C-alpha positions as semicolon CSV with decimal commas, in nm:
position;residue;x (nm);y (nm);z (nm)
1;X;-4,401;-4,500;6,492
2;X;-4,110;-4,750;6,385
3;X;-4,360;-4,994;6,245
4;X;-4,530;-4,869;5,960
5;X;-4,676;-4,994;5,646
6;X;-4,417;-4,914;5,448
7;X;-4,161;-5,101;5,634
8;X;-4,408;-5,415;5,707
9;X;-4,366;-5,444;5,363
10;X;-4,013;-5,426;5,284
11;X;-4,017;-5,687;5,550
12;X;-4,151;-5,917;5,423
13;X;-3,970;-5,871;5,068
14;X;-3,658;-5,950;5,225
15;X;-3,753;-6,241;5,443
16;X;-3,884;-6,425;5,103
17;X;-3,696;-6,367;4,800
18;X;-3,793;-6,502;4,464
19;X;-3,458;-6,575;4,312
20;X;-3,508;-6,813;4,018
21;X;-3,863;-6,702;3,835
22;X;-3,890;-7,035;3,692
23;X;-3,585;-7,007;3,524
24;X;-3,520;-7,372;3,479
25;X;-3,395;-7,599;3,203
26;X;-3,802;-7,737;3,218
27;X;-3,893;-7,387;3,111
28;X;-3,694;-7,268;2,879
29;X;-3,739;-7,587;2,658
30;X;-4,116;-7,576;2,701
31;X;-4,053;-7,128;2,579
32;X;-3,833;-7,257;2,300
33;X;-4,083;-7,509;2,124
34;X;-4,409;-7,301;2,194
35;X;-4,219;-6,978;2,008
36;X;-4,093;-7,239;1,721
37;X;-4,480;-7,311;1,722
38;X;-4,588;-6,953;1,744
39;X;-4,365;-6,892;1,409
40;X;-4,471;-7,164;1,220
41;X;-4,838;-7,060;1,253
42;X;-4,755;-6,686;1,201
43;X;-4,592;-6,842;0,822
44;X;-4,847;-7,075;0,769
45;X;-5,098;-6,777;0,820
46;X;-4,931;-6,568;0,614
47;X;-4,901;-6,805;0,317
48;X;-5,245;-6,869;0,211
49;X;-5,365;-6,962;0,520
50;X;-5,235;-7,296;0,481
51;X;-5,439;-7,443;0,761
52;X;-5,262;-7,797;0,731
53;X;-4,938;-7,625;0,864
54;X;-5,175;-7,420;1,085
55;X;-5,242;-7,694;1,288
56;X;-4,901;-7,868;1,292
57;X;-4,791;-7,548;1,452
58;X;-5,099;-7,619;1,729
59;X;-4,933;-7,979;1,778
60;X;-4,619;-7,833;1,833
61;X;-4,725;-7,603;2,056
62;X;-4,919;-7,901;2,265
63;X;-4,570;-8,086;2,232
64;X;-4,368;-7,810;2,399
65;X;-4,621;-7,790;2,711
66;X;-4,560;-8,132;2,717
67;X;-4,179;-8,134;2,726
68;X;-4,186;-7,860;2,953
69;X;-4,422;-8,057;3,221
70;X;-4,178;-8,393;3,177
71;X;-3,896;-8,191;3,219
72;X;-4,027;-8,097;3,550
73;X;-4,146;-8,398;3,612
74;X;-3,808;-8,525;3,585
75;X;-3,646;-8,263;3,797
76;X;-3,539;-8,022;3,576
77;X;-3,827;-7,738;3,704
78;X;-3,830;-7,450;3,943
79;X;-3,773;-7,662;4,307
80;X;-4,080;-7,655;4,544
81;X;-4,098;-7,399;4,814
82;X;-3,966;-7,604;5,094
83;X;-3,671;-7,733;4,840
84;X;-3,449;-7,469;4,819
């Protein structure tokens, strides 16, 4: 048999390739201000805790989803399926 599993699958692989992986300006901004975020809260935990800076580090965090989701908002995400 020509058909098999196997080759069903490797099929279908090639008939829909994912080339970007959300690799988009959108995401790496929303990456970069979440891991700024990330690191400020890992410092402010160290140093005490000093739970005012804890929870500027949570705002910042909020702030990068934010950018990130008006960034694609904008146009600068991952195009839709039928977009490419």
């Amino acid at each position: 048999m020509d058909n098999t599993v196997a080759d069903q699958g490797a099929s279908r692989i090639e008939e829909a390739p994912h080339e970007l992986h959300g690799n988009s300006p959108a995401a790496w901004t929303a990456v970069a201000i979440v891991l700024v975020a990330f690191t400020v809260g890992a410092i402010a935990m160290v140093l005490g805790p000093n739970w005012v800076l804890f929870w500027i580090s949570v705002g910042i965090a909020v702030l990068g989803a934010l950018a990130g989701k008006v960034l694609q908002l904008l146009g600068f995400g991952v195009p839709a399926d039928g977009d490419h």
